[in-house]
mmCIF file of C-alpha atoms and ligand atoms in Angstrom:
data_model
loop_
_atom_site.group_PDB
_atom_site.id
_atom_site.type_symbol
_atom_site.label_atom_id
_atom_site.label_comp_id
_atom_site.label_asym_id
_atom_site.label_seq_id
_atom_site.Cartn_x
_atom_site.Cartn_y
_atom_site.Cartn_z
ATOM 1 C CA UNK D 15 -0.080 -0.208 -0.185
ATOM 2 C CA UNK D 16 2.782 2.487 1.063
ATOM 3 C CA UNK D 17 4.862 1.496 -2.112
ATOM 4 C CA UNK D 18 1.494 2.133 -4.629
ATOM 5 C CA UNK D 19 1.231 5.579 -2.651
ATOM 6 C CA UNK D 20 4.726 6.462 -3.073
ATOM 7 C CA UNK D 21 4.684 5.510 -7.265
ATOM 8 C CA UNK D 22 1.420 7.615 -7.315
ATOM 9 C CA UNK D 23 2.594 10.788 -5.564
ATOM 10 C CA UNK D 24 6.799 10.862 -6.959
ATOM 11 C CA UNK D 25 5.518 12.251 -10.917
ATOM 12 C CA UNK D 26 3.331 14.721 -9.488
ATOM 13 C CA UNK D 27 6.271 15.855 -7.474
ATOM 14 C CA UNK D 28 8.449 15.858 -9.999
ATOM 15 C CA UNK D 29 5.843 17.711 -12.822
ATOM 16 C CA UNK D 30 5.008 20.149 -9.811
ATOM 17 C CA UNK D 31 8.824 21.104 -9.053
ATOM 18 C CA UNK D 32 9.602 21.460 -13.264
ATOM 19 C CA UNK D 33 6.419 23.580 -13.438
ATOM 20 C CA UNK D 34 7.554 26.110 -10.736
ATOM 21 C CA UNK D 35 11.043 26.087 -11.888
ATOM 22 C CA UNK D 36 9.772 27.090 -14.992
ATOM 23 C CA UNK D 37 7.669 29.613 -13.627
ATOM 24 C CA UNK D 38 10.529 31.414 -11.513
ATOM 25 C CA UNK D 39 13.080 30.829 -14.762
ATOM 26 C CA UNK D 40 10.612 32.734 -16.849
ATOM 27 C CA UNK D 41 10.370 35.070 -14.555
ATOM 28 C CA UNK D 42 13.834 35.996 -13.647
ATOM 29 C CA UNK D 43 14.403 36.686 -17.265
ATOM 30 C CA UNK D 44 10.840 38.302 -18.168
ATOM 31 C CA UNK D 45 13.165 41.381 -19.106
ATOM 32 C CA UNK D 46 14.384 39.783 -22.281
ATOM 33 C CA UNK D 47 11.152 38.912 -24.677
ATOM 34 C CA UNK D 48 11.399 37.411 -27.850
ATOM 35 C CA UNK D 49 9.864 39.507 -30.778
ATOM 36 C CA UNK D 50 8.703 38.993 -34.330
ATOM 37 C CA UNK D 51 11.417 40.503 -36.746
ATOM 38 C CA UNK D 52 8.209 41.982 -38.807
ATOM 39 C CA UNK D 53 7.732 44.631 -35.682
ATOM 40 C CA UNK D 54 10.957 46.435 -36.574
ATOM 41 C CA UNK D 55 10.402 45.939 -40.174
ATOM 42 C CA UNK D 56 12.916 43.683 -40.524
ATOM 43 C CA UNK D 57 11.465 40.832 -42.450
ATOM 44 C CA UNK D 58 12.832 43.102 -46.041
ATOM 45 C CA UNK D 59 16.220 41.507 -47.329
ATOM 46 C CA UNK D 60 18.840 43.353 -45.805
ATOM 47 C CA UNK D 61 20.568 45.864 -48.537
ATOM 48 C CA UNK D 62 24.559 45.895 -49.245
ATOM 49 C CA UNK D 63 25.417 49.791 -49.517
ATOM 50 C CA UNK D 64 29.033 50.773 -50.899
ATOM 51 C CA UNK D 65 29.683 54.145 -48.578
ATOM 52 C CA UNK D 66 32.741 56.247 -50.383
ATOM 53 C CA UNK D 67 34.730 59.579 -48.664
ATOM 54 C CA UNK D 68 37.468 60.693 -47.722
ATOM 55 C CA UNK D 69 38.658 61.566 -44.181
ATOM 56 C CA UNK D 70 40.813 64.316 -43.158
ATOM 57 C CA UNK D 71 43.160 64.161 -39.916
ATOM 58 C CA UNK D 72 44.174 67.376 -38.947
ATOM 59 C CA UNK D 73 46.711 67.346 -36.116
ATOM 60 C CA UNK D 74 47.931 70.899 -36.099
ATOM 61 C CA UNK D 75 47.326 74.418 -37.306
ATOM 62 C CA UNK D 76 44.062 76.588 -36.641
ATOM 63 C CA UNK D 77 41.700 73.952 -38.088
ATOM 64 C CA UNK D 78 42.856 71.264 -35.763
ATOM 65 C CA UNK D 79 40.426 67.941 -35.525
ATOM 66 C CA UNK D 80 42.602 65.689 -33.629
ATOM 67 C CA UNK D 81 44.029 66.332 -29.942
ATOM 68 C CA UNK D 82 46.582 64.070 -27.851
ATOM 69 C CA UNK D 83 44.533 63.586 -24.847
ATOM 70 C CA UNK D 84 47.382 60.970 -23.391
ATOM 71 C CA UNK D 85 51.045 59.229 -23.643
ATOM 72 C CA UNK D 86 53.263 57.898 -20.914
ATOM 73 C CA UNK D 87 57.216 59.252 -20.931
ATOM 74 C CA UNK D 88 57.326 55.440 -22.926
ATOM 75 C CA UNK D 89 55.372 56.562 -25.348
ATOM 76 C CA UNK D 90 58.072 59.356 -26.308
ATOM 77 C CA UNK D 91 61.008 57.245 -26.737
ATOM 78 C CA UNK D 92 58.827 54.475 -28.477
ATOM 79 C CA UNK D 93 59.170 54.712 -32.591
ATOM 80 C CA UNK D 94 55.662 54.235 -32.869
ATOM 81 C CA UNK D 95 54.643 55.978 -30.129
ATOM 82 C CA UNK D 96 53.647 53.162 -28.764
ATOM 83 C CA UNK D 97 50.424 53.885 -25.840
ATOM 84 C CA UNK D 98 49.798 57.578 -27.334
ATOM 85 C CA UNK D 99 46.218 58.317 -27.717
ATOM 86 C CA UNK D 100 44.418 60.459 -29.686
ATOM 87 C CA UNK D 101 40.714 62.029 -30.103
ATOM 88 C CA UNK D 102 39.340 62.863 -33.489
ATOM 89 C CA UNK D 103 36.068 64.846 -34.950
ATOM 90 C CA UNK D 104 37.485 64.720 -38.281
ATOM 91 C CA UNK D 105 35.527 66.384 -41.198
ATOM 92 C CA UNK D 106 34.781 63.268 -43.983
ATOM 93 C CA UNK D 107 34.300 64.892 -47.694
ATOM 94 C CA UNK D 108 33.098 63.604 -50.569
ATOM 95 C CA UNK D 109 35.742 64.466 -52.858
ATOM 96 C CA UNK D 110 39.146 64.343 -51.581
ATOM 97 C CA UNK D 111 39.345 68.317 -51.468
ATOM 98 C CA UNK D 112 38.771 69.663 -47.923
ATOM 99 C CA UNK D 113 36.560 72.641 -49.205
ATOM 100 C CA UNK D 114 34.260 70.024 -51.161
ATOM 101 C CA UNK D 115 31.170 68.800 -49.433
ATOM 102 C CA UNK D 116 31.266 67.283 -45.973
ATOM 103 C CA UNK D 117 29.221 64.446 -45.749
ATOM 104 C CA UNK D 118 29.940 63.618 -41.899
ATOM 105 C CA UNK D 119 32.817 63.405 -39.283
ATOM 106 C CA UNK D 120 34.719 60.681 -37.708
ATOM 107 C CA UNK D 121 34.554 61.133 -33.951
ATOM 108 C CA UNK D 122 36.565 58.770 -31.745
ATOM 109 C CA UNK D 123 39.822 57.664 -30.993
ATOM 110 C CA UNK D 124 42.759 56.466 -32.366
ATOM 111 C CA UNK D 125 45.596 54.915 -29.983
ATOM 112 C CA UNK D 126 48.972 53.469 -31.262
ATOM 113 C CA UNK D 127 48.751 49.623 -30.157
ATOM 114 C CA UNK D 128 51.725 48.542 -31.791
ATOM 115 C CA UNK D 129 55.618 48.149 -30.312
ATOM 116 C CA UNK D 130 56.883 46.807 -33.898
ATOM 117 C CA UNK D 131 54.688 49.166 -36.347
ATOM 118 C CA UNK D 132 52.495 52.221 -36.699
ATOM 119 C CA UNK D 133 49.602 50.227 -35.542
ATOM 120 C CA UNK D 134 46.770 52.155 -34.271
ATOM 121 C CA UNK D 135 43.529 50.713 -32.545
ATOM 122 C CA UNK D 136 40.754 52.489 -34.105
ATOM 123 C CA UNK D 137 37.221 53.148 -31.786
ATOM 124 C CA UNK D 138 35.303 55.413 -33.464
ATOM 125 C CA UNK D 139 32.042 56.117 -35.044
ATOM 126 C CA UNK D 140 31.540 57.640 -38.628
ATOM 127 C CA UNK D 141 28.873 60.077 -38.159
ATOM 128 C CA UNK D 142 26.929 61.155 -41.515
ATOM 129 C CA UNK D 143 25.418 64.644 -42.138
ATOM 130 C CA UNK D 144 23.731 64.790 -45.320
ATOM 131 C CA UNK D 145 20.025 63.871 -46.801
ATOM 132 C CA UNK D 146 18.137 60.661 -45.407
ATOM 133 C CA UNK D 147 21.396 59.508 -43.732
ATOM 134 C CA UNK D 148 21.664 62.714 -42.124
ATOM 135 C CA UNK D 149 22.311 61.256 -38.182
ATOM 136 C CA UNK D 150 22.677 58.189 -39.102
ATOM 137 C CA UNK D 151 25.742 56.157 -38.131
ATOM 138 C CA UNK D 152 28.344 53.440 -38.293
ATOM 139 C CA UNK D 153 30.797 52.083 -35.585
ATOM 140 C CA UNK D 154 34.230 51.268 -36.183
ATOM 141 C CA UNK D 155 36.577 48.808 -34.353
ATOM 142 C CA UNK D 156 39.524 48.068 -35.879
ATOM 143 C CA UNK D 157 43.254 47.922 -36.466
ATOM 144 C CA UNK D 158 44.850 50.191 -38.897
ATOM 145 C CA UNK D 159 48.899 49.638 -39.764
ATOM 146 C CA UNK D 160 48.616 53.318 -41.195
ATOM 147 C CA UNK D 161 51.893 52.623 -43.571
ATOM 148 C CA UNK D 162 50.443 49.408 -45.373
ATOM 149 C CA UNK D 163 49.071 50.614 -48.798
ATOM 150 C CA UNK D 164 45.467 48.970 -47.690
ATOM 151 C CA UNK D 165 43.462 48.668 -44.136
ATOM 152 C CA UNK D 166 41.135 46.821 -43.244
ATOM 153 C CA UNK D 167 38.508 47.970 -40.257
ATOM 154 C CA UNK D 168 35.064 45.638 -39.254
ATOM 155 C CA UNK D 169 32.051 47.778 -39.343
ATOM 156 C CA UNK D 170 30.673 46.391 -35.816
ATOM 157 C CA UNK D 171 27.437 48.106 -35.638
ATOM 158 C CA UNK D 172 24.940 51.178 -36.752
ATOM 159 C CA UNK D 173 22.190 53.517 -35.571
ATOM 160 C CA UNK D 174 19.238 55.189 -37.947
ATOM 161 C CA UNK D 175 19.501 53.899 -41.461
ATOM 162 C CA UNK D 176 22.237 51.269 -40.480
ATOM 163 C CA UNK D 177 20.592 49.992 -37.257
ATOM 164 C CA UNK D 178 22.068 46.182 -37.064
ATOM 165 C CA UNK D 179 25.030 47.086 -39.969
ATOM 166 C CA UNK D 180 27.489 44.943 -40.302
ATOM 167 C CA UNK D 181 30.778 44.957 -42.755
ATOM 168 C CA UNK D 182 33.959 46.395 -43.203
ATOM 169 C CA UNK D 183 36.023 49.708 -44.246
ATOM 170 C CA UNK D 184 38.933 49.734 -46.628
ATOM 171 C CA UNK D 185 41.260 52.754 -46.117
ATOM 172 C CA UNK D 186 44.077 53.919 -48.040
ATOM 173 C CA UNK D 187 46.143 57.037 -47.336
ATOM 174 C CA UNK D 188 45.441 59.425 -50.581
ATOM 175 C CA UNK D 189 48.087 62.049 -49.100
ATOM 176 C CA UNK D 190 49.861 63.083 -46.358
ATOM 177 C CA UNK D 191 51.650 65.911 -44.705
ATOM 178 C CA UNK D 192 53.169 67.527 -41.391
ATOM 179 C CA UNK D 193 49.617 68.609 -40.241
ATOM 180 C CA UNK D 194 47.329 66.438 -42.433
ATOM 181 C CA UNK D 195 46.583 62.912 -43.269
ATOM 182 C CA UNK D 196 43.742 62.355 -46.314
ATOM 183 C CA UNK D 197 42.310 58.753 -46.087
ATOM 184 C CA UNK D 198 40.131 57.222 -48.829
ATOM 185 C CA UNK D 199 37.559 55.385 -47.173
ATOM 186 C CA UNK D 200 35.608 52.737 -49.116
ATOM 187 C CA UNK D 201 32.907 50.878 -46.453
ATOM 188 C CA UNK D 202 30.922 48.038 -47.379
ATOM 189 C CA UNK D 203 28.084 47.269 -45.295
ATOM 190 C CA UNK D 204 24.676 45.337 -44.967
ATOM 191 C CA UNK D 205 22.322 47.235 -43.356
ATOM 192 C CA UNK D 206 18.281 47.019 -43.798
HETATM 193 C C1 NAG L 23 40.492 76.731 -41.566
HETATM 194 O O1 NAG L 23 39.489 76.945 -42.172
HETATM 195 C C2 NAG L 23 38.846 77.362 -43.193
HETATM 196 C C3 NAG L 23 37.379 77.544 -43.303
HETATM 197 O O2 NAG L 23 37.945 76.343 -44.013
HETATM 198 C C4 NAG L 23 39.536 77.945 -44.296
HETATM 199 O O3 NAG L 23 39.397 79.310 -44.833
HETATM 200 C C5 NAG L 23 41.278 78.103 -43.641
HETATM 201 O O4 NAG L 23 41.612 78.196 -44.672
HETATM 202 C C6 NAG L 23 41.710 77.109 -43.273
HETATM 203 N N1 NAG L 23 42.780 77.254 -42.363
HETATM 204 C C7 NAG L 23 43.938 76.260 -41.958
HETATM 205 C C8 NAG L 23 44.863 76.885 -41.626
HETATM 206 O O5 NAG L 23 44.289 75.367 -43.040
HETATM 207 C C1 NAG L 24 21.144 67.552 -40.288
HETATM 208 O O1 NAG L 24 19.800 67.053 -38.586
HETATM 209 C C2 NAG L 24 20.394 68.211 -37.932
HETATM 210 C C3 NAG L 24 20.073 67.958 -36.811
HETATM 211 O O2 NAG L 24 18.048 67.445 -36.859
HETATM 212 C C4 NAG L 24 19.866 69.417 -38.597
HETATM 213 O O3 NAG L 24 19.839 70.696 -37.862
HETATM 214 C C5 NAG L 24 20.488 69.878 -39.717
HETATM 215 O O4 NAG L 24 20.296 70.921 -40.634
HETATM 216 C C6 NAG L 24 20.163 68.348 -41.150
HETATM 217 N N1 NAG L 24 21.486 69.066 -41.841
HETATM 218 C C7 NAG L 24 21.013 68.218 -43.133
HETATM 219 C C8 NAG L 24 22.199 68.507 -44.240
HETATM 220 O O5 NAG L 24 19.842 68.094 -43.800
#
């Protein structure tokens, strides 16, 4: 009799245990919900965009756009300026000439991260300011060995028209002098 009672109530106990566990798990994760992609208009196929512009990094003079914000005594001794950190708000133009149409800005940080060559850690946003792209941005997190002919940096995300963006940027130096570097960018991104 006791044996019968035991085998009948055990599954019930198990079921209620699983039920209670499920409820408490659902409760502790109630800040995350699965939703349908259509609610954000993401049911359409992704677009691939090619974005072309010139980046102007001006490190001195009247119209300086990049400033050194940190370094160490070792940076000054290092051939690669290892450890120095720059903050930029660099104009992006449609043509190589700084007087051509400004299409956006590159805002963020580049920091010397290599002891053996000129290699920057790039952490920045391209913020576009023209037409329907005004206010939309792309985020870059990459490595920039500025003496290489072409550098590739990942595009890790975006905002506005570039939500869910992913892709890469190819950078090649167009011209350089003591005060200004002009870099041609070809950016390829998937986005909705
Ligand atoms: C600074 O920018 C202004 C406006 O674009 C320009 O007229 C001037 O020549 C620039 N100055 C230098 C030193 O590049
Ligand atoms: C871009 O947007 C800003 C802020 O909304 C606005 O002030 C500016 O006039 C816009 N620029 C263009 C070119 O549409």
